[in-house]
mmCIF file of C-alpha atoms in Angstrom:
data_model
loop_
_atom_site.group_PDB
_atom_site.id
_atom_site.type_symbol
_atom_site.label_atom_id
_atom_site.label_comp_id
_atom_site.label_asym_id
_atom_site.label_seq_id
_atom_site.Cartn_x
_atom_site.Cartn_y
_atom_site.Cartn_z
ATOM 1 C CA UNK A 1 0.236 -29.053 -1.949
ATOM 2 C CA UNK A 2 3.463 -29.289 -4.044
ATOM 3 C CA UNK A 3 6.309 -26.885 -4.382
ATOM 4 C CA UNK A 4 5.357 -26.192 -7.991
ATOM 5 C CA UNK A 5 1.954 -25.077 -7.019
ATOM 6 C CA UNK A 6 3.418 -22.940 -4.801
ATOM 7 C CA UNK A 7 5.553 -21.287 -7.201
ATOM 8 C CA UNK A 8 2.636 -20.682 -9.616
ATOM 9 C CA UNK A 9 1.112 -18.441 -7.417
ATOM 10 C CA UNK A 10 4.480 -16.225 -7.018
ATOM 11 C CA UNK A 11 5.039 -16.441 -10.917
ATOM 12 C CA UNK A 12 1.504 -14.971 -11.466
ATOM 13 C CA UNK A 13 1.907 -12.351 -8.963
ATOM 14 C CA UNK A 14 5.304 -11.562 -10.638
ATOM 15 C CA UNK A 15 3.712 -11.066 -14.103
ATOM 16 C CA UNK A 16 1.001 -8.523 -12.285
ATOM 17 C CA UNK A 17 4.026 -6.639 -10.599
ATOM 18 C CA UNK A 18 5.481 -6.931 -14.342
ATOM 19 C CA UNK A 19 2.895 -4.993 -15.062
ATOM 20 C CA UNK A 20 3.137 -2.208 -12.249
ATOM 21 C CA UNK A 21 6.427 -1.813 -13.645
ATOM 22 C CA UNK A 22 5.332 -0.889 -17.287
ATOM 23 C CA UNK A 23 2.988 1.506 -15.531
ATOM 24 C CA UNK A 24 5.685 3.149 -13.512
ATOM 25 C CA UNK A 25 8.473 3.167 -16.256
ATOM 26 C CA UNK A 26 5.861 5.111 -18.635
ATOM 27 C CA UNK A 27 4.566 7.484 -16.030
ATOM 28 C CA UNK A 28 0.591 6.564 -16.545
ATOM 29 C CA UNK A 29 -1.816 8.846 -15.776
ATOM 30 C CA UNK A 30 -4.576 7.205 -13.492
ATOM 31 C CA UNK A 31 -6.945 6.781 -16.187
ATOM 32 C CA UNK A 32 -4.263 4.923 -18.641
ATOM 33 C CA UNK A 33 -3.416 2.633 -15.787
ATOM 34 C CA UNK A 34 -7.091 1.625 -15.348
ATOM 35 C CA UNK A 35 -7.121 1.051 -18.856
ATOM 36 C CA UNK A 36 -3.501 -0.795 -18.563
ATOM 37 C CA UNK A 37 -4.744 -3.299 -15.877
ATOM 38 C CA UNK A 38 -7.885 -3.721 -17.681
ATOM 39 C CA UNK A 39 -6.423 -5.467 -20.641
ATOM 40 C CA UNK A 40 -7.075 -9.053 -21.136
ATOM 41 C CA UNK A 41 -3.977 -9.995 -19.923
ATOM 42 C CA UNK A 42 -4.408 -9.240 -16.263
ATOM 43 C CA UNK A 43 -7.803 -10.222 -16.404
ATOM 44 C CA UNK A 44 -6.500 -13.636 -16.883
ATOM 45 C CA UNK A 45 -4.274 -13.436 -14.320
ATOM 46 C CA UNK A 46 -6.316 -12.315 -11.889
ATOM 47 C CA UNK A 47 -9.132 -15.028 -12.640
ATOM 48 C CA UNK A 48 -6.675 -17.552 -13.367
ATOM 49 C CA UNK A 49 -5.540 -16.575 -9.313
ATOM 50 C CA UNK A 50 -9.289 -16.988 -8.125
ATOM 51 C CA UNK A 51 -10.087 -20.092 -9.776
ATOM 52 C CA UNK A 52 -6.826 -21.347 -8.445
ATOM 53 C CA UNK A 53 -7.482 -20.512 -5.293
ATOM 54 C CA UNK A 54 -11.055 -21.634 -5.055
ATOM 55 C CA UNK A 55 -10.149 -24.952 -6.242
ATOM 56 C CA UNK A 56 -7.127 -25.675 -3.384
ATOM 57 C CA UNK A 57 -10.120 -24.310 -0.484
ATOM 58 C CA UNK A 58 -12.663 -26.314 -2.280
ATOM 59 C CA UNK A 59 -10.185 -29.403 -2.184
ATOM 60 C CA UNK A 60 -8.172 -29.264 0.876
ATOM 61 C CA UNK A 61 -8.368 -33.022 0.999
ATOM 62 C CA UNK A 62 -6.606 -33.486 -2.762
ATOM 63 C CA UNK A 63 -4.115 -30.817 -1.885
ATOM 64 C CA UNK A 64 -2.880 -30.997 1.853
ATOM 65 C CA UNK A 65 -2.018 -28.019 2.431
ATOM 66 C CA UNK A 66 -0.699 -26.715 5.783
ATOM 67 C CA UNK A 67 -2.360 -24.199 8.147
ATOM 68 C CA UNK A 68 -0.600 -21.632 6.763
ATOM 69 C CA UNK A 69 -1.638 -21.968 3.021
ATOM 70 C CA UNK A 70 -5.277 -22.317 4.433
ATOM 71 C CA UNK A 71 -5.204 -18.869 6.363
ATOM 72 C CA UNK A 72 -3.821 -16.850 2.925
ATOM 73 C CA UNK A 73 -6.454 -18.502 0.832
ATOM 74 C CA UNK A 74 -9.033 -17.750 3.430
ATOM 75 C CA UNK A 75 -7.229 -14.051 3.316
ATOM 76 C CA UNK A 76 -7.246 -13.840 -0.093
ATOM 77 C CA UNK A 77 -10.680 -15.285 -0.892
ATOM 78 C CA UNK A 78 -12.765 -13.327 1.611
ATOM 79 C CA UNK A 79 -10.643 -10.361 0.314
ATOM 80 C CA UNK A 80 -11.242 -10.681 -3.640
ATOM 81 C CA UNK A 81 -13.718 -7.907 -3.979
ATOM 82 C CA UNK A 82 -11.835 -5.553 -2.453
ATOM 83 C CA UNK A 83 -8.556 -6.354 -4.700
ATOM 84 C CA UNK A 84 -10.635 -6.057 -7.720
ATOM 85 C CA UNK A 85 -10.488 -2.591 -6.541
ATOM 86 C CA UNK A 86 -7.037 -2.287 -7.969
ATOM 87 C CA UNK A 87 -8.254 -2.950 -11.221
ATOM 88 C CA UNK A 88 -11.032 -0.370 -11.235
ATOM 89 C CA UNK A 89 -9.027 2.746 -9.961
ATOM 90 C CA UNK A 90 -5.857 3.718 -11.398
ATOM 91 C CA UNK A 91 -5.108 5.582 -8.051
ATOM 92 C CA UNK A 92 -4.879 2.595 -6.211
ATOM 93 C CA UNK A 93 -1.340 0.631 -5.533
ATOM 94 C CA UNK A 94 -1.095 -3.164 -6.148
ATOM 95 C CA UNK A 95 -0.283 -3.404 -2.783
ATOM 96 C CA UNK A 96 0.260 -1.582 0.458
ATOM 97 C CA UNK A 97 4.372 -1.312 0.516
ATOM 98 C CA UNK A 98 4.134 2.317 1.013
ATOM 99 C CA UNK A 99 1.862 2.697 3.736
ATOM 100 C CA UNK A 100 3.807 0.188 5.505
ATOM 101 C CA UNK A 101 6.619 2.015 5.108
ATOM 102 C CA UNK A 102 4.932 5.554 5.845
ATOM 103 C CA UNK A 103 4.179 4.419 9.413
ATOM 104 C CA UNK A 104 6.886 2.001 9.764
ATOM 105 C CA UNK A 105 8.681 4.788 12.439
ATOM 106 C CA UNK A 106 6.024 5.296 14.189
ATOM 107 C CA UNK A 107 6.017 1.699 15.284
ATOM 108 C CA UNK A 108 9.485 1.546 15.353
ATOM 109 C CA UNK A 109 9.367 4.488 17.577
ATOM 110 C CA UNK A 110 6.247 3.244 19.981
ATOM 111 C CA UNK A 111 8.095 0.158 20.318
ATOM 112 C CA UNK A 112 11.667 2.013 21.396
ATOM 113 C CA UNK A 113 9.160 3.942 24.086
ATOM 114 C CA UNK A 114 7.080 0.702 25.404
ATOM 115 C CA UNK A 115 3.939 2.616 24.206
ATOM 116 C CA UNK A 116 2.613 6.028 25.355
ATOM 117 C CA UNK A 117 1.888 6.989 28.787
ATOM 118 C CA UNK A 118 -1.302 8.787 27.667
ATOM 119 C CA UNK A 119 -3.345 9.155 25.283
ATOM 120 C CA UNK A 120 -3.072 12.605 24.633
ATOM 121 C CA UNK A 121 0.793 11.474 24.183
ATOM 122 C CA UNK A 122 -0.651 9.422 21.682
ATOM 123 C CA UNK A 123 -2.900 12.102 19.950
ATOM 124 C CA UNK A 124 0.719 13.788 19.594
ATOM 125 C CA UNK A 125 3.152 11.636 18.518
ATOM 126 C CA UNK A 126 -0.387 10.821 15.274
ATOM 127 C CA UNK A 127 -0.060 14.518 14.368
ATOM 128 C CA UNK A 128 3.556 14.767 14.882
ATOM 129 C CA UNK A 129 4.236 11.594 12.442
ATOM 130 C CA UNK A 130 1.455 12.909 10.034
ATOM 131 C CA UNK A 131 3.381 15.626 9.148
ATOM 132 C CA UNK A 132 6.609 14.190 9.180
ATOM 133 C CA UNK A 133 4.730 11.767 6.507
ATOM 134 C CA UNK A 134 3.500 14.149 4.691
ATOM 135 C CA UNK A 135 6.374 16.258 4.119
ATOM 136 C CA UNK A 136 7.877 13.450 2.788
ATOM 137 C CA UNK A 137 5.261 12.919 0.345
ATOM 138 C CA UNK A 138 5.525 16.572 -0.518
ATOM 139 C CA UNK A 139 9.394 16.165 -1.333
ATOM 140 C CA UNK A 140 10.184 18.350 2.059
ATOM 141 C CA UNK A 141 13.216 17.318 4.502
ATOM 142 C CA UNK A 142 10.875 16.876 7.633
ATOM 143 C CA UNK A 143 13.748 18.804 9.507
ATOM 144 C CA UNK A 144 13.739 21.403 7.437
ATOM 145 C CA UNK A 145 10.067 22.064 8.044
ATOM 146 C CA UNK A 146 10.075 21.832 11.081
ATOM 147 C CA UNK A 147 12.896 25.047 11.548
ATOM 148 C CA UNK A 148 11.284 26.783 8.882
ATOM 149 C CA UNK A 149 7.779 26.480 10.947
ATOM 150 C CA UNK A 150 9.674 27.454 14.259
ATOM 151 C CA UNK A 151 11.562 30.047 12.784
ATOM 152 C CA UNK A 152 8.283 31.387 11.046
ATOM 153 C CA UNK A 153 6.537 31.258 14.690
ATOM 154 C CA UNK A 154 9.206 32.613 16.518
ATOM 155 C CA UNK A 155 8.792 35.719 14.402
ATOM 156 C CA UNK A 156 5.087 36.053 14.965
ATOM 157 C CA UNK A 157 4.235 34.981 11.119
ATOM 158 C CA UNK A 158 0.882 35.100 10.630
ATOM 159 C CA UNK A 159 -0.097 32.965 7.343
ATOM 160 C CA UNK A 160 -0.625 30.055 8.774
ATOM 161 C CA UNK A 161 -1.690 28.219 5.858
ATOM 162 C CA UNK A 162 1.636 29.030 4.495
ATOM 163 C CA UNK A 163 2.958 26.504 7.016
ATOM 164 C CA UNK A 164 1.728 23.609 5.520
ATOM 165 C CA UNK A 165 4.560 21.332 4.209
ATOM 166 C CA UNK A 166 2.989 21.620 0.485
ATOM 167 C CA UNK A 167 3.024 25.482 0.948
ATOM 168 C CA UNK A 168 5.852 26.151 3.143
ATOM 169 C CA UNK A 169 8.671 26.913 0.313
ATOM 170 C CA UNK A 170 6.105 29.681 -0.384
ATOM 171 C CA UNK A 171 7.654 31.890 2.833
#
């Protein structure tokens, strides 16, 4: 498979992260970024992608392509229904950057520590990094919770749906 075929497939994903862009940059609602990626320009994009695709697994012997080009298409291919998703749903991401990064300490972490000893070390470290995660989603220093919930506990506070890192400016 040449270069340039290779580069086609980056340029079109470009133009649909072009897109993502717009969507950020004008603050979308859900609804107006369904209707965004709806619009007949990613629509040829994203068939333009399938039939592009298909053609290179349908032709592996016109193409050459190595091992690795064969496992993405496969990827991608056996995948397509579920990334037509993306067009459907305005709540979905074009991708999964951020839930990469959301757990990227926790592996970072498990791999500093060789793994757990146990599971219910394990079942910890999940709800510990859950709400670090999620006070980060909430706009909350994850240290700051966590004193706030201490100090809150220490001092026998009862509300304990108050200490929820959405609700816990709220004591």
């Amino acid at each position: 498979m040449s270069t340039d075929s290779n580069f086609w497939f980056l340029e079109q994903i470009g133009k649909l992260y072009g897109v993502e862009r717009e969507i950020r940059n004008l603050n979308m609602t859900p609804e107006q970024i369904k209707e965004r990626r709806n619009r007949e320009d990613v629509k040829t994009i994203m068939r333009d992608l399938y039939e592009k695709a298909q053609d290179l697994w349908d032709n592996p012997e016109e193409y050459h392509y190595s091992e690795l080009m064969k496992k993405a298409l496969k990827y991608m291919l056996n995948g397509w229904d579920g990334l037509q998703k993306y067009l459907d749903d305005g709540n979905y991401d074009i991708d999964n950057s951020l839930s990469e990064r959301s757990i990227r300490p926790f592996t970072v972490g498990r791999s500093a520590c060789k793994g757990f000893t146990s599971e219910e070390g394990v079942r910890i470290a999940a709800r510990f990094y859950t709400l670090v995660e999620t006070c980060k989603l909430n706009g909350v220093s994850p240290r700051d919770y966590f004193v706030k919930v201490l100090e809150a506990l220490t001092n026998d506070y009862g509300d304990y749906e108050k200490l929820t890192p959405d609700r816990i400016n709220e004591i």
